[in-house]
CSV table of C-alpha atoms in Angstrom, one decimal:
chain,number,residue,atom,x,y,z
A,1,MET,CA,-84.0,-33.5,-27.4
A,2,ALA,CA,-82.9,-30.1,-26.8
A,3,PRO,CA,-79.5,-29.3,-27.9
A,4,THR,CA,-77.3,-29.1,-24.8
A,5,GLN,CA,-76.2,-25.9,-24.0
A,6,ARG,CA,-72.7,-24.6,-22.0
A,7,PRO,CA,-73.5,-23.4,-18.5
A,8,PHE,CA,-73.3,-19.5,-18.6
A,9,LEU,CA,-70.8,-18.7,-16.1
A,10,PRO,CA,-68.0,-21.0,-17.8
A,11,SER,CA,-68.9,-19.5,-20.9
A,12,LEU,CA,-68.7,-16.0,-20.0
A,13,LEU,CA,-65.2,-16.5,-18.1
A,14,LYS,CA,-63.9,-18.3,-21.3
A,15,GLU,CA,-64.9,-15.3,-23.7
A,16,ILE,CA,-63.5,-12.9,-21.2
A,17,GLY,CA,-60.2,-15.0,-21.4
A,18,VAL,CA,-60.2,-15.0,-25.1
A,19,GLY,CA,-60.8,-11.5,-25.1
A,20,ILE,CA,-57.8,-11.2,-22.7
A,21,VAL,CA,-55.5,-13.3,-25.0
A,22,ALA,CA,-56.8,-11.6,-28.4
A,23,TRP,CA,-55.8,-8.0,-26.6
A,24,ALA,CA,-52.2,-9.5,-26.3
A,25,VAL,CA,-52.4,-10.6,-29.7
A,26,ILE,CA,-53.8,-7.5,-31.6
A,27,PHE,CA,-52.1,-4.8,-29.7
A,28,PRO,CA,-48.3,-5.8,-30.7
A,29,VAL,CA,-49.8,-5.9,-34.2
A,30,GLY,CA,-51.2,-2.4,-33.8
A,31,ALA,CA,-48.3,-1.3,-32.4
A,32,LEU,CA,-46.2,-2.2,-35.1
A,33,ALA,CA,-48.9,-0.7,-37.4
A,34,THR,CA,-48.3,2.3,-35.6
A,35,LEU,CA,-44.4,2.4,-35.8
A,36,ILE,CA,-44.3,1.7,-39.5
A,37,ALA,CA,-46.3,4.5,-39.7
A,38,VAL,CA,-44.7,7.5,-37.6
A,39,THR,CA,-41.3,5.7,-39.6
A,40,LEU,CA,-42.5,6.4,-42.9
A,41,ALA,CA,-44.3,9.6,-41.9
A,42,GLY,CA,-40.6,11.0,-41.4
A,43,GLY,CA,-41.0,10.5,-37.7
A,44,GLU,CA,-44.2,12.7,-36.9
A,45,ARG,CA,-44.8,13.0,-33.2
A,46,VAL,CA,-48.3,11.4,-32.1
A,47,PRO,CA,-49.8,15.0,-30.2
A,48,SER,CA,-52.8,12.9,-30.2
A,49,VAL,CA,-55.2,12.8,-26.9
A,50,HIS,CA,-58.7,12.1,-26.9
A,51,PRO,CA,-60.9,15.3,-26.9
A,52,ILE,CA,-62.4,13.5,-23.7
A,53,VAL,CA,-59.2,14.4,-22.0
A,54,GLN,CA,-60.5,17.8,-21.5
A,55,TYR,CA,-63.3,16.7,-19.2
A,56,VAL,CA,-61.4,14.3,-17.1
A,57,ASP,CA,-60.4,16.8,-14.2
A,58,GLY,CA,-63.3,16.1,-11.7
A,59,HIS,CA,-65.1,13.7,-13.6
A,60,ARG,CA,-62.8,10.7,-13.5
A,61,LEU,CA,-65.8,8.1,-12.3
A,62,GLU,CA,-67.9,9.5,-15.3
A,63,VAL,CA,-65.4,9.6,-18.0
A,64,PHE,CA,-64.3,5.8,-16.7
A,65,LEU,CA,-67.6,4.6,-16.9
A,66,LEU,CA,-68.2,5.8,-20.5
A,67,ALA,CA,-64.6,5.4,-22.2
A,68,VAL,CA,-64.2,2.0,-20.4
A,69,VAL,CA,-67.7,0.5,-19.8
A,70,ILE,CA,-70.0,1.9,-21.9
A,71,ALA,CA,-68.4,2.9,-25.2
A,72,PRO,CA,-66.8,-0.4,-25.9
A,73,ILE,CA,-70.2,-2.1,-25.2
A,74,VAL,CA,-72.1,0.4,-27.4
A,75,GLU,CA,-69.2,0.4,-30.4
A,76,GLU,CA,-69.0,-3.2,-30.3
A,77,VAL,CA,-72.4,-3.8,-30.8
A,78,ILE,CA,-72.7,-1.1,-33.6
A,79,PHE,CA,-69.3,-2.0,-35.7
A,80,ARG,CA,-69.1,-5.9,-34.6
A,81,ASN,CA,-72.7,-6.7,-35.5
A,82,PHE,CA,-74.2,-3.8,-37.8
A,83,VAL,CA,-70.9,-2.3,-39.4
A,84,TYR,CA,-69.0,-6.0,-39.9
A,85,GLY,CA,-72.3,-7.5,-40.8
A,86,PHE,CA,-72.8,-5.0,-43.5
A,87,PHE,CA,-69.5,-5.4,-45.1
A,88,ARG,CA,-69.5,-9.3,-44.4
A,89,PHE,CA,-72.9,-9.7,-46.6
A,90,ARG,CA,-70.7,-8.0,-49.5
A,91,PHE,CA,-67.0,-9.2,-49.0
A,92,PRO,CA,-64.8,-12.2,-48.1
A,93,GLY,CA,-64.2,-12.5,-44.1
A,94,PHE,CA,-61.0,-10.8,-44.1
A,95,PHE,CA,-61.9,-7.6,-46.5
A,96,ALA,CA,-65.1,-7.2,-44.4
A,97,ALA,CA,-63.0,-6.9,-41.4
A,98,LEU,CA,-60.2,-4.5,-42.6
A,99,PHE,CA,-63.1,-2.2,-44.0
A,100,SER,CA,-64.9,-2.3,-41.0
A,101,GLY,CA,-61.6,-1.6,-38.9
A,102,PHE,CA,-60.9,1.4,-41.2
A,103,PHE,CA,-64.2,2.6,-40.8
A,104,PHE,CA,-63.7,2.3,-37.3
A,105,ALA,CA,-60.5,4.2,-37.4
A,106,VAL,CA,-61.9,6.9,-38.9
A,107,ILE,CA,-64.5,7.7,-36.6
A,108,HIS,CA,-62.1,7.9,-33.7
A,109,PRO,CA,-60.3,11.6,-32.8
A,110,TYR,CA,-57.2,10.7,-33.6
A,111,SER,CA,-54.1,11.8,-35.5
A,112,ALA,CA,-53.4,10.1,-38.9
A,113,VAL,CA,-50.5,8.5,-37.7
A,114,LEU,CA,-52.9,6.5,-35.2
A,115,MET,CA,-55.0,5.3,-38.4
A,116,PRO,CA,-53.1,1.8,-38.8
A,117,GLN,CA,-53.1,1.3,-35.1
A,118,LEU,CA,-56.9,1.7,-34.8
A,119,THR,CA,-57.2,0.2,-38.3
A,120,VAL,CA,-55.7,-3.2,-36.9
A,121,LEU,CA,-57.5,-3.1,-33.5
A,122,GLY,CA,-60.8,-2.6,-35.5
A,123,ALA,CA,-60.3,-5.3,-38.0
A,124,GLY,CA,-59.0,-7.8,-35.0
A,125,LEU,CA,-62.4,-7.1,-33.2
A,126,ALA,CA,-64.1,-7.9,-36.2
A,127,ILE,CA,-62.1,-11.2,-36.9
A,128,LEU,CA,-62.1,-12.3,-33.2
A,129,ARG,CA,-66.1,-11.4,-33.5
A,130,GLU,CA,-66.4,-13.4,-36.6
A,131,HIS,CA,-64.7,-16.8,-34.6
A,132,ARG,CA,-66.9,-16.0,-31.2
A,133,PRO,CA,-70.3,-16.8,-30.8
A,134,GLY,CA,-71.4,-13.5,-29.4
A,135,ILE,CA,-69.5,-10.2,-28.8
A,136,VAL,CA,-68.6,-10.8,-25.1
A,137,ALA,CA,-64.9,-11.3,-26.1
A,138,PRO,CA,-64.4,-8.5,-28.8
A,139,ILE,CA,-66.2,-6.1,-25.8
A,140,VAL,CA,-63.6,-7.3,-23.3
A,141,THR,CA,-60.7,-6.4,-25.9
A,142,HIS,CA,-62.2,-3.2,-26.4
A,143,MET,CA,-62.3,-2.6,-22.6
A,144,ILE,CA,-58.9,-3.5,-22.3
A,145,VAL,CA,-57.7,-1.1,-24.9
A,146,ASN,CA,-59.7,1.7,-23.4
A,147,GLY,CA,-58.8,0.9,-19.7
A,148,LEU,CA,-55.3,1.0,-20.6
A,149,ALA,CA,-55.3,4.1,-22.4
A,150,PHE,CA,-57.6,5.9,-19.6
A,151,LEU,CA,-55.1,5.0,-17.2
A,152,PHE,CA,-52.2,6.3,-19.4
A,153,MET,CA,-54.4,9.5,-19.5
A,154,GLN,CA,-54.4,9.6,-15.9
A,155,LEU,CA,-50.6,9.2,-15.6
A,156,LEU,CA,-49.5,11.6,-18.2
A,157,PHE,CA,-52.2,14.6,-17.6
């Protein structure tokens, strides 16, 4: 007899819910990491704005789709499957998550002060991927992060 599979929709909804809860856990840890980094840097202002901001005006829908939908899907496939997988094969889970999280932070064009926050995010997404059956939950968490960043960009610029 074939193993029983969970119905698609309830499984998808559960993974979406897990992604939302994961954001609520990862975000405060990342914010604390940023606060510590800013304090250690002597209160350096974080002037960091993603280079995509210059293209937003007049192209909001395209930037939204790229930043909030496409980038999280592509980055999660690359970082959680390939990069994390590479490190996971060579190191225990926590270190693999930390190394892939740091690599995730390095490729994002922000101020060095945000490196701890992005490392925490990348590591948190890797840990989430380790404990979930697929990449839906990390994609949802990543979409929330990028969606909120996009929203704040719209409000500030």
